[in-house]
Amino acid sequence: FPRTPWPRAPESPCRPTRLRRRPRPRRLLRGDARSLGGLALLLTAVGAGACLAALTSGLLPADWHTGFWWGSLVMLSLPAHLFNVVGTRLLVIGRKQHLMLWIAGATAILNAGLDAVLYLLLGPVGIVVSTVAVRWIMAGVYLYLLRTIVPATVGRELATD
């Protein structure tokens, strides 16, 4: 075979390359959590601030005031909600989908119980407070599961059946 007139590229598969160390799973997850957490806190501040700014602007009809107050409260659970969504995906990556059934059941029971108790104690706003509390409690559950289950599988080839 004739030789090519141009030299081989440095990234050519024929040339030996140095192997890079794979990033550690926990470090990778922590970095992603910091990025997502920072973004979630920024969005929470912007969302709650927008609701409060709309309330103080005087441009809203009087009937909307309660909804915007409640919206401001729900915005406080945005970081937890985003973490729960990402946690669900990480459980799928870790091949632990069966845990999501237990999480869904626990969420439904906890939500119903807190809704009833906080509605009796606080009135209709108790349901909003219950939603915020459930999101943060379930974020703690996800955090526990993800710290113990997912790091063991990130960065590894999973065995296929």
XYZ file of C-alpha atoms in Angstrom:
161
model
C 0.000 0.000 0.000
C 1.282 3.437 -0.772
C 2.072 5.714 2.116
C -0.058 8.799 2.560
C 1.615 12.084 1.646
C 0.494 13.765 4.868
C 1.633 12.971 8.413
C -0.678 11.224 10.826
C -2.772 13.346 13.118
C -1.709 13.378 16.772
C -5.068 11.839 17.797
C -4.579 8.942 15.426
C -5.541 5.560 16.876
C -2.180 4.210 15.746
C -0.313 6.448 18.138
C -0.346 5.477 21.814
C -2.102 7.958 24.059
C -2.051 8.489 27.793
C -5.060 7.191 29.602
C -6.953 9.712 31.652
C -8.170 8.905 35.090
C -11.889 8.521 35.290
C -13.542 11.100 37.512
C -14.719 9.794 40.837
C -18.497 9.330 40.974
C -19.015 11.193 44.226
C -16.987 14.173 43.005
C -18.901 14.183 39.737
C -22.252 14.104 41.541
C -21.216 16.808 44.006
C -20.143 19.114 41.193
C -23.422 18.594 39.370
C -25.359 19.089 42.610
C -23.572 22.388 43.255
C -24.366 23.640 39.762
C -27.995 22.572 39.936
C -28.339 23.887 43.482
C -26.987 27.289 42.545
C -29.304 27.530 39.576
C -32.276 26.402 41.662
C -31.555 29.000 44.351
C -31.280 31.709 41.718
C -34.583 30.656 40.123
C -36.221 30.512 43.559
C -35.123 34.036 44.389
C -36.223 35.336 40.983
C -39.588 33.527 41.103
C -40.455 34.526 44.659
C -39.211 38.057 43.982
C -41.389 38.297 40.864
C -44.453 37.204 42.828
C -43.731 39.694 45.595
C -42.968 42.475 43.095
C -46.281 41.810 41.356
C -48.044 42.050 44.715
C -46.467 45.370 45.625
C -46.852 46.879 42.156
C -50.575 47.495 42.565
C -51.221 46.204 39.045
C -52.861 42.939 40.131
C -56.579 42.607 40.715
C -57.448 42.201 44.389
C -58.651 38.623 43.801
C -55.163 37.555 42.722
C -53.327 38.589 45.889
C -53.883 35.326 47.747
C -52.708 33.280 44.752
C -49.524 35.294 44.424
C -48.768 34.954 48.141
C -49.235 31.214 47.861
C -47.105 31.177 44.715
C -44.316 32.859 46.663
C -44.559 30.126 49.287
C -44.472 27.325 46.714
C -41.408 28.895 45.079
C -39.515 28.158 48.307
C -39.733 24.462 47.440
C -38.342 24.824 43.904
C -34.812 23.622 44.790
C -36.256 20.529 46.481
C -38.555 19.844 43.548
C -35.695 20.078 41.041
C -33.610 17.790 43.216
C -36.471 15.271 43.336
C -36.752 15.272 39.533
C -33.010 14.778 39.101
C -32.998 12.177 41.866
C -35.611 10.174 40.021
C -33.453 10.135 36.909
C -30.392 9.139 38.913
C -32.292 6.216 40.400
C -33.056 5.073 36.864
C -29.373 5.403 35.962
C -28.505 3.375 39.049
C -31.009 0.717 37.971
C -33.012 1.201 41.159
C -36.372 2.030 39.560
C -38.192 -0.220 42.014
C -37.501 2.341 44.755
C -39.584 4.914 42.892
C -42.752 2.934 43.660
C -42.035 3.157 47.387
C -41.172 6.845 47.063
C -44.439 7.541 45.238
C -46.423 5.713 47.909
C -44.651 7.495 50.750
C -45.155 10.839 49.010
C -48.904 10.240 48.561
C -49.406 9.158 52.182
C -47.280 11.978 53.591
C -48.991 14.550 51.368
C -52.493 13.419 52.336
C -51.637 13.361 56.029
C -49.956 16.764 56.053
C -52.710 18.274 53.906
C -55.344 17.167 56.432
C -53.418 18.256 59.524
C -52.191 21.585 58.174
C -55.562 22.416 56.615
C -57.184 22.000 60.035
C -54.462 24.067 61.729
C -53.860 26.822 59.134
C -56.837 26.756 56.807
C -56.432 26.618 53.007
C -52.851 27.905 53.128
C -52.021 24.719 55.049
C -52.229 22.782 51.781
C -49.601 25.073 50.266
C -47.373 24.705 53.331
C -47.898 20.945 53.146
C -46.720 20.885 49.524
C -43.561 22.764 50.441
C -42.901 20.460 53.415
C -43.478 17.266 51.400
C -41.090 18.403 48.676
C -38.319 19.117 51.183
C -38.908 15.892 53.126
C -38.794 13.817 49.944
C -35.650 15.659 48.849
C -34.080 14.367 52.064
C -35.216 10.838 51.206
C -33.711 11.132 47.722
C -30.499 12.521 49.175
C -30.182 9.523 51.469
C -30.877 7.047 48.657
C -28.578 8.756 46.186
C -25.680 8.972 48.616
C -25.872 5.242 49.267
C -26.939 3.750 45.918
C -26.112 5.831 42.858
C -22.403 6.677 43.384
C -21.593 2.972 43.190
C -22.938 2.815 39.638
C -21.930 6.148 38.083
C -18.968 5.770 35.779
C -19.217 1.987 35.510
C -20.513 -0.175 32.756
C -23.664 -1.827 33.971
C -24.131 -5.500 33.300
C -26.892 -6.175 30.824
C -29.145 -9.160 31.039
